[in-house]
């Protein structure tokens, strides 16, 4: 099955700096890559996603890049703010038969933004 | 649309009892995923279901755990004869299908005493 590796597991940045989280995946057939943010005690929520037909997608301070050849994708957060502090999960969707896909998640990155 | 609803939010069980966790997907969603999250850890896939079918249960322990998603009603994750190691947050997520955003419920926090 799919294996998603995520690094780093913890990341501390000064407010205003950029944060980068990287993920690799093993199944070359995976073609949908969402990123989720989970604040303490809350549910994971989608913040951005990318499909395999594009290499980069941006939404205000958040951007995601995808390199299908190398099988890795990254989350970039610019001008970080204290409210960006959370655990971030990457995921890769792979075909699971009968026209359906399942999501496999990385282990998460705990981001701390220091004021 | 009320979103993905999970209940109960908190569940305490004694060792050996049964735990039943319920998940009502978003309206129009026919795909349900269950994940387990241990403290300070990531989301570990357990099972993927569509209505009346288990698509992939490769992440679910072979014994004591079962899941269903009947034609009518919520998806149920059932844990028989719970042990302390079953204590975790259990999240379900639903999606409308292929390559779509999965929406998570608030989770059920199971504590085995």
PDB file of C-alpha atoms in Angstrom:
ATOM      1  CA  UNK A   1       0.000   0.000   0.000  1.00  0.00           C
ATOM      2  CA  UNK A   2       0.851   3.661  -0.011  1.00  0.00           C
ATOM      3  CA  UNK A   3       3.436   5.010   2.425  1.00  0.00           C
ATOM      4  CA  UNK A   4       3.608   8.717   3.181  1.00  0.00           C
ATOM      5  CA  UNK A   5       6.618  10.138   5.008  1.00  0.00           C
ATOM      6  CA  UNK A   6       6.441  13.628   6.488  1.00  0.00           C
ATOM      7  CA  UNK A   7       9.266  15.840   7.787  1.00  0.00           C
ATOM      8  CA  UNK A   8      10.014  17.455  10.108  1.00  0.00           C
ATOM      9  CA  UNK A   9       7.921  16.124  12.968  1.00  0.00           C
ATOM     10  CA  UNK A  10       8.280  19.433  14.845  1.00  0.00           C
ATOM     11  CA  UNK A  11       9.081  22.900  13.537  1.00  0.00           C
ATOM     12  CA  UNK A  12       9.525  26.182  15.386  1.00  0.00           C
ATOM     13  CA  UNK A  13       9.727  29.477  13.527  1.00  0.00           C
ATOM     14  CA  UNK A  14       9.720  33.134  14.476  1.00  0.00           C
ATOM     15  CA  UNK A  15       6.597  35.074  13.637  1.00  0.00           C
ATOM     16  CA  UNK A  16       6.917  36.486  10.140  1.00  0.00           C
ATOM     17  CA  UNK A  17       9.317  33.806   8.919  1.00  0.00           C
ATOM     18  CA  UNK A  18       8.417  31.064   6.448  1.00  0.00           C
ATOM     19  CA  UNK A  19       7.717  27.431   7.270  1.00  0.00           C
ATOM     20  CA  UNK A  20       8.192  24.488   4.925  1.00  0.00           C
ATOM     21  CA  UNK A  21       6.907  20.963   5.488  1.00  0.00           C
ATOM     22  CA  UNK A  22       7.850  18.144   3.142  1.00  0.00           C
ATOM     23  CA  UNK A  23       6.229  14.834   2.292  1.00  0.00           C
ATOM     24  CA  UNK A  24       7.193  11.907   0.117  1.00  0.00           C
ATOM     25  CA  UNK A  25       4.967   9.131  -1.117  1.00  0.00           C
ATOM     26  CA  UNK A  26       5.614   5.691  -2.529  1.00  0.00           C
ATOM     27  CA  UNK A  27       2.748   4.939  -4.930  1.00  0.00           C
ATOM     28  CA  UNK A  28       3.419   6.612  -8.268  1.00  0.00           C
ATOM     29  CA  UNK A  29      -0.270   6.239  -9.113  1.00  0.00           C
ATOM     30  CA  UNK A  30      -1.301   8.643  -6.336  1.00  0.00           C
ATOM     31  CA  UNK A  31      -2.721  11.783  -7.878  1.00  0.00           C
ATOM     32  CA  UNK A  32      -4.431  13.855  -5.188  1.00  0.00           C
ATOM     33  CA  UNK A  33      -2.529  15.464  -2.316  1.00  0.00           C
ATOM     34  CA  UNK A  34      -4.409  17.399   0.370  1.00  0.00           C
ATOM     35  CA  UNK A  35      -3.004  19.159   3.424  1.00  0.00           C
ATOM     36  CA  UNK A  36      -4.893  19.303   6.707  1.00  0.00           C
ATOM     37  CA  UNK A  37      -4.450  21.551   9.735  1.00  0.00           C
ATOM     38  CA  UNK A  38      -5.414  20.286  13.179  1.00  0.00           C
ATOM     39  CA  UNK A  39      -5.558  22.735  16.055  1.00  0.00           C
ATOM     40  CA  UNK A  40      -5.306  21.399  19.568  1.00  0.00           C
ATOM     41  CA  UNK A  41      -8.367  19.367  20.490  1.00  0.00           C
ATOM     42  CA  UNK A  42     -10.072  19.985  17.168  1.00  0.00           C
ATOM     43  CA  UNK A  43     -10.759  18.100  13.988  1.00  0.00           C
ATOM     44  CA  UNK A  44      -8.386  18.147  11.019  1.00  0.00           C
ATOM     45  CA  UNK A  45      -9.497  20.628   8.368  1.00  0.00           C
ATOM     46  CA  UNK A  46      -8.420  20.913   4.762  1.00  0.00           C
ATOM     47  CA  UNK A  47      -6.312  24.001   4.037  1.00  0.00           C
ATOM     48  CA  UNK A  48      -5.120  23.333   0.502  1.00  0.00           C
ATOM     49  CA  UNK A  49      -4.902  20.486  -1.976  1.00  0.00           C
ATOM     50  CA  UNK A  50      -3.201  19.790  -5.271  1.00  0.00           C
ATOM     51  CA  UNK A  51      -3.858  17.362  -8.084  1.00  0.00           C
ATOM     52  CA  UNK A  52      -1.215  15.706 -10.181  1.00  0.00           C
ATOM     53  CA  UNK A  53      -1.868  17.742 -13.292  1.00  0.00           C
ATOM     54  CA  UNK A  54      -0.397  20.883 -11.702  1.00  0.00           C
ATOM     55  CA  UNK A  55       2.963  21.570 -10.114  1.00  0.00           C
ATOM     56  CA  UNK A  56       2.073  24.407  -7.771  1.00  0.00           C
ATOM     57  CA  UNK A  57      -0.956  25.965  -6.147  1.00  0.00           C
ATOM     58  CA  UNK A  58      -1.174  29.061  -3.995  1.00  0.00           C
ATOM     59  CA  UNK A  59      -3.812  30.459  -1.662  1.00  0.00           C
ATOM     60  CA  UNK A  60      -2.775  33.706   0.055  1.00  0.00           C
ATOM     61  CA  UNK A  61       0.049  32.799   2.471  1.00  0.00           C
ATOM     62  CA  UNK A  62      -0.115  29.067   1.757  1.00  0.00           C
ATOM     63  CA  UNK A  63       1.343  27.283  -1.241  1.00  0.00           C
ATOM     64  CA  UNK A  64       1.859  23.660  -2.173  1.00  0.00           C
ATOM     65  CA  UNK A  65       4.316  22.276  -4.713  1.00  0.00           C
ATOM     66  CA  UNK A  66       4.303  18.839  -6.271  1.00  0.00           C
ATOM     67  CA  UNK A  67       7.124  16.944  -7.962  1.00  0.00           C
ATOM     68  CA  UNK A  68       5.637  13.750  -9.385  1.00  0.00           C
ATOM     69  CA  UNK A  69       8.933  12.512 -10.759  1.00  0.00           C
ATOM     70  CA  UNK A  70      10.548  12.622  -7.348  1.00  0.00           C
ATOM     71  CA  UNK A  71       7.277  11.714  -5.600  1.00  0.00           C
ATOM     72  CA  UNK A  72       7.367  14.533  -3.125  1.00  0.00           C
ATOM     73  CA  UNK A  73       5.204  17.517  -2.276  1.00  0.00           C
ATOM     74  CA  UNK A  74       5.661  20.414   0.101  1.00  0.00           C
ATOM     75  CA  UNK A  75       3.626  22.938   2.048  1.00  0.00           C
ATOM     76  CA  UNK A  76       4.936  26.488   2.279  1.00  0.00           C
ATOM     77  CA  UNK A  77       3.552  29.028   4.729  1.00  0.00           C
ATOM     78  CA  UNK A  78       4.867  32.572   4.388  1.00  0.00           C
ATOM     79  CA  UNK A  79       4.673  35.434   6.914  1.00  0.00           C
ATOM     80  CA  UNK A  80       3.753  33.016   9.670  1.00  0.00           C
ATOM     81  CA  UNK A  81       1.435  34.158  12.452  1.00  0.00           C
ATOM     82  CA  UNK A  82       0.812  32.689  15.916  1.00  0.00           C
ATOM     83  CA  UNK A  83      -2.551  31.326  14.740  1.00  0.00           C
ATOM     84  CA  UNK A  84      -0.678  29.136  12.255  1.00  0.00           C
ATOM     85  CA  UNK A  85       0.522  27.073  15.223  1.00  0.00           C
ATOM     86  CA  UNK A  86      -1.049  23.615  14.815  1.00  0.00           C
ATOM     87  CA  UNK A  87      -0.309  20.115  13.585  1.00  0.00           C
ATOM     88  CA  UNK A  88      -0.226  19.818   9.817  1.00  0.00           C
ATOM     89  CA  UNK A  89      -0.860  16.557   7.992  1.00  0.00           C
ATOM     90  CA  UNK A  90      -0.117  15.751   4.384  1.00  0.00           C
ATOM     91  CA  UNK A  91      -1.961  12.969   2.583  1.00  0.00           C
ATOM     92  CA  UNK A  92      -1.897  11.113  -0.695  1.00  0.00           C
ATOM     93  CA  UNK A  93      -4.890   9.528  -2.397  1.00  0.00           C
ATOM     94  CA  UNK A  94      -4.473   6.244  -4.118  1.00  0.00           C
ATOM     95  CA  UNK A  95      -6.827   4.023  -6.039  1.00  0.00           C
ATOM     96  CA  UNK A  96      -8.413   1.353  -3.874  1.00  0.00           C
ATOM     97  CA  UNK A  97     -10.545  -0.432  -6.424  1.00  0.00           C
ATOM     98  CA  UNK A  98     -14.141  -0.153  -7.605  1.00  0.00           C
ATOM     99  CA  UNK A  99     -13.504   3.401  -8.824  1.00  0.00           C
ATOM    100  CA  UNK A 100     -12.688   4.665  -5.366  1.00  0.00           C
ATOM    101  CA  UNK A 101      -9.721   6.212  -3.630  1.00  0.00           C
ATOM    102  CA  UNK A 102      -8.419   6.205  -0.100  1.00  0.00           C
ATOM    103  CA  UNK A 103      -6.320   8.765   1.734  1.00  0.00           C
ATOM    104  CA  UNK A 104      -3.086   7.850   3.492  1.00  0.00           C
ATOM    105  CA  UNK A 105      -1.775  10.464   5.912  1.00  0.00           C
ATOM    106  CA  UNK A 106       1.705  11.404   7.007  1.00  0.00           C
ATOM    107  CA  UNK A 107       2.449  11.402  10.732  1.00  0.00           C
ATOM    108  CA  UNK A 108       2.103  15.132  11.094  1.00  0.00           C
ATOM    109  CA  UNK A 109       4.260  18.181  11.765  1.00  0.00           C
ATOM    110  CA  UNK A 110       3.757  20.228  14.891  1.00  0.00           C
ATOM    111  CA  UNK A 111       4.355  23.845  13.912  1.00  0.00           C
ATOM    112  CA  UNK A 112       4.985  26.421  16.614  1.00  0.00           C
ATOM    113  CA  UNK A 113       5.122  30.085  15.643  1.00  0.00           C
ATOM    114  CA  UNK A 114       6.948  32.125  18.264  1.00  0.00           C
ATOM    115  CA  UNK A 115       5.705  35.705  18.662  1.00  0.00           C
TER     116      UNK A 115
ATOM    117  CA  UNK B   1     -25.479  20.736   6.023  1.00  0.00           C
ATOM    118  CA  UNK B   2     -24.469  19.883   9.567  1.00  0.00           C
ATOM    119  CA  UNK B   3     -21.137  18.385   8.586  1.00  0.00           C
ATOM    120  CA  UNK B   4     -19.792  15.042   9.725  1.00  0.00           C
ATOM    121  CA  UNK B   5     -21.342  14.137  13.072  1.00  0.00           C
ATOM    122  CA  UNK B   6     -19.706  11.773  15.477  1.00  0.00           C
ATOM    123  CA  UNK B   7     -21.110  10.579  18.764  1.00  0.00           C
ATOM    124  CA  UNK B   8     -20.446  10.300  21.490  1.00  0.00           C
ATOM    125  CA  UNK B   9     -17.733  12.949  21.793  1.00  0.00           C
ATOM    126  CA  UNK B  10     -16.314  11.239  24.868  1.00  0.00           C
ATOM    127  CA  UNK B  11     -16.710   7.612  25.842  1.00  0.00           C
ATOM    128  CA  UNK B  12     -15.401   5.882  28.942  1.00  0.00           C
ATOM    129  CA  UNK B  13     -15.378   2.116  29.082  1.00  0.00           C
ATOM    130  CA  UNK B  14     -14.004  -0.415  31.539  1.00  0.00           C
ATOM    131  CA  UNK B  15     -11.650  -3.076  30.289  1.00  0.00           C
ATOM    132  CA  UNK B  16     -13.623  -5.901  28.685  1.00  0.00           C
ATOM    133  CA  UNK B  17     -16.641  -3.804  27.744  1.00  0.00           C
ATOM    134  CA  UNK B  18     -17.755  -2.956  24.224  1.00  0.00           C
ATOM    135  CA  UNK B  19     -17.392   0.470  22.621  1.00  0.00           C
ATOM    136  CA  UNK B  20     -19.639   1.663  19.786  1.00  0.00           C
ATOM    137  CA  UNK B  21     -18.653   4.783  17.908  1.00  0.00           C
ATOM    138  CA  UNK B  22     -21.052   6.378  15.460  1.00  0.00           C
ATOM    139  CA  UNK B  23     -20.409   8.522  12.417  1.00  0.00           C
ATOM    140  CA  UNK B  24     -23.023  10.229  10.272  1.00  0.00           C
ATOM    141  CA  UNK B  25     -21.412  11.469   7.047  1.00  0.00           C
ATOM    142  CA  UNK B  26     -22.251  14.724   5.351  1.00  0.00           C
ATOM    143  CA  UNK B  27     -25.361  14.702   3.234  1.00  0.00           C
ATOM    144  CA  UNK B  28     -24.617  13.246  -0.168  1.00  0.00           C
ATOM    145  CA  UNK B  29     -21.388  11.564   0.929  1.00  0.00           C
ATOM    146  CA  UNK B  30     -21.208   7.819   0.427  1.00  0.00           C
ATOM    147  CA  UNK B  31     -17.584   7.260   1.445  1.00  0.00           C
ATOM    148  CA  UNK B  32     -16.545   6.970   5.073  1.00  0.00           C
ATOM    149  CA  UNK B  33     -13.074   6.597   6.549  1.00  0.00           C
ATOM    150  CA  UNK B  34     -12.140   5.812  10.143  1.00  0.00           C
ATOM    151  CA  UNK B  35      -8.830   6.917  11.652  1.00  0.00           C
ATOM    152  CA  UNK B  36      -7.269   6.441  15.064  1.00  0.00           C
ATOM    153  CA  UNK B  37      -5.118   9.103  16.657  1.00  0.00           C
ATOM    154  CA  UNK B  38      -3.010   8.383  19.703  1.00  0.00           C
ATOM    155  CA  UNK B  39      -1.855  11.342  21.842  1.00  0.00           C
ATOM    156  CA  UNK B  40       0.874  13.346  20.108  1.00  0.00           C
ATOM    157  CA  UNK B  41       0.660  11.087  17.057  1.00  0.00           C
ATOM    158  CA  UNK B  42      -0.703  11.205  13.534  1.00  0.00           C
ATOM    159  CA  UNK B  43      -3.828   9.837  11.944  1.00  0.00           C
ATOM    160  CA  UNK B  44      -3.637   6.126  11.374  1.00  0.00           C
ATOM    161  CA  UNK B  45      -5.971   4.690   8.752  1.00  0.00           C
ATOM    162  CA  UNK B  46      -8.253   1.932   9.968  1.00  0.00           C
ATOM    163  CA  UNK B  47     -11.011   1.258   7.458  1.00  0.00           C
ATOM    164  CA  UNK B  48     -12.666   2.661   4.374  1.00  0.00           C
ATOM    165  CA  UNK B  49     -16.317   1.951   3.700  1.00  0.00           C
ATOM    166  CA  UNK B  50     -18.984   2.743   1.204  1.00  0.00           C
ATOM    167  CA  UNK B  51     -22.660   2.072   1.754  1.00  0.00           C
ATOM    168  CA  UNK B  52     -23.038  -1.605   2.724  1.00  0.00           C
ATOM    169  CA  UNK B  53     -19.468  -2.387   1.643  1.00  0.00           C
ATOM    170  CA  UNK B  54     -16.069  -2.514   3.304  1.00  0.00           C
ATOM    171  CA  UNK B  55     -13.615  -1.348   0.663  1.00  0.00           C
ATOM    172  CA  UNK B  56     -10.396  -1.543   2.630  1.00  0.00           C
ATOM    173  CA  UNK B  57      -9.935  -2.693   6.232  1.00  0.00           C
ATOM    174  CA  UNK B  58      -6.199  -3.186   6.071  1.00  0.00           C
ATOM    175  CA  UNK B  59      -5.578  -0.790   8.946  1.00  0.00           C
ATOM    176  CA  UNK B  60      -7.958  -2.406  11.352  1.00  0.00           C
ATOM    177  CA  UNK B  61      -6.831  -5.008  13.903  1.00  0.00           C
ATOM    178  CA  UNK B  62      -8.083  -8.456  12.928  1.00  0.00           C
ATOM    179  CA  UNK B  63      -9.607  -9.145  16.311  1.00  0.00           C
ATOM    180  CA  UNK B  64     -12.111  -7.207  18.393  1.00  0.00           C
ATOM    181  CA  UNK B  65     -12.595  -4.417  15.823  1.00  0.00           C
ATOM    182  CA  UNK B  66     -15.342  -4.262  13.229  1.00  0.00           C
ATOM    183  CA  UNK B  67     -16.982  -1.574  11.141  1.00  0.00           C
ATOM    184  CA  UNK B  68     -20.120  -1.225   9.128  1.00  0.00           C
ATOM    185  CA  UNK B  69     -21.909   1.371   7.041  1.00  0.00           C
ATOM    186  CA  UNK B  70     -25.472   0.172   6.528  1.00  0.00           C
ATOM    187  CA  UNK B  71     -27.834   1.335   3.837  1.00  0.00           C
ATOM    188  CA  UNK B  72     -29.681   3.380   6.417  1.00  0.00           C
ATOM    189  CA  UNK B  73     -28.140   5.022   9.431  1.00  0.00           C
ATOM    190  CA  UNK B  74     -24.655   5.963  10.552  1.00  0.00           C
ATOM    191  CA  UNK B  75     -21.403   4.120  10.161  1.00  0.00           C
ATOM    192  CA  UNK B  76     -20.469   2.192  13.304  1.00  0.00           C
ATOM    193  CA  UNK B  77     -17.008   1.343  14.569  1.00  0.00           C
ATOM    194  CA  UNK B  78     -17.302  -1.393  17.147  1.00  0.00           C
ATOM    195  CA  UNK B  79     -14.577  -2.418  19.560  1.00  0.00           C
ATOM    196  CA  UNK B  80     -15.240  -5.514  21.620  1.00  0.00           C
ATOM    197  CA  UNK B  81     -13.531  -6.356  24.910  1.00  0.00           C
ATOM    198  CA  UNK B  82     -11.699  -3.041  25.051  1.00  0.00           C
ATOM    199  CA  UNK B  83      -8.197  -2.844  26.513  1.00  0.00           C
ATOM    200  CA  UNK B  84      -6.233   0.170  27.797  1.00  0.00           C
ATOM    201  CA  UNK B  85      -4.332   0.369  24.518  1.00  0.00           C
ATOM    202  CA  UNK B  86      -7.571   1.155  22.697  1.00  0.00           C
ATOM    203  CA  UNK B  87      -7.697   4.566  24.400  1.00  0.00           C
ATOM    204  CA  UNK B  88      -7.386   7.117  21.621  1.00  0.00           C
ATOM    205  CA  UNK B  89      -9.281   9.644  19.565  1.00  0.00           C
ATOM    206  CA  UNK B  90     -11.214   8.041  16.741  1.00  0.00           C
ATOM    207  CA  UNK B  91     -12.008  10.288  13.796  1.00  0.00           C
ATOM    208  CA  UNK B  92     -14.240   9.569  10.902  1.00  0.00           C
ATOM    209  CA  UNK B  93     -14.196  11.456   7.643  1.00  0.00           C
ATOM    210  CA  UNK B  94     -16.549  11.415   4.699  1.00  0.00           C
ATOM    211  CA  UNK B  95     -16.236  12.337   1.068  1.00  0.00           C
ATOM    212  CA  UNK B  96     -18.489  12.264  -1.975  1.00  0.00           C
ATOM    213  CA  UNK B  97     -16.099   9.992  -3.822  1.00  0.00           C
ATOM    214  CA  UNK B  98     -13.189  10.163  -6.097  1.00  0.00           C
ATOM    215  CA  UNK B  99     -10.336  12.521  -5.372  1.00  0.00           C
ATOM    216  CA  UNK B 100     -12.435  14.806  -3.239  1.00  0.00           C
ATOM    217  CA  UNK B 101     -11.858  16.604   0.001  1.00  0.00           C
ATOM    218  CA  UNK B 102     -12.550  14.449   3.036  1.00  0.00           C
ATOM    219  CA  UNK B 103     -14.368  16.248   5.842  1.00  0.00           C
ATOM    220  CA  UNK B 104     -13.634  15.159   9.380  1.00  0.00           C
ATOM    221  CA  UNK B 105     -15.942  14.801  12.327  1.00  0.00           C
ATOM    222  CA  UNK B 106     -15.080  16.148  15.768  1.00  0.00           C
ATOM    223  CA  UNK B 107     -13.857  12.744  16.859  1.00  0.00           C
ATOM    224  CA  UNK B 108     -14.742  10.397  19.700  1.00  0.00           C
ATOM    225  CA  UNK B 109     -12.283  10.276  22.557  1.00  0.00           C
ATOM    226  CA  UNK B 110     -12.328   6.781  24.003  1.00  0.00           C
ATOM    227  CA  UNK B 111     -10.878   6.213  27.436  1.00  0.00           C
ATOM    228  CA  UNK B 112     -10.536   2.682  28.760  1.00  0.00           C
ATOM    229  CA  UNK B 113     -10.217   2.469  32.524  1.00  0.00           C
TER     230      UNK B 113
END
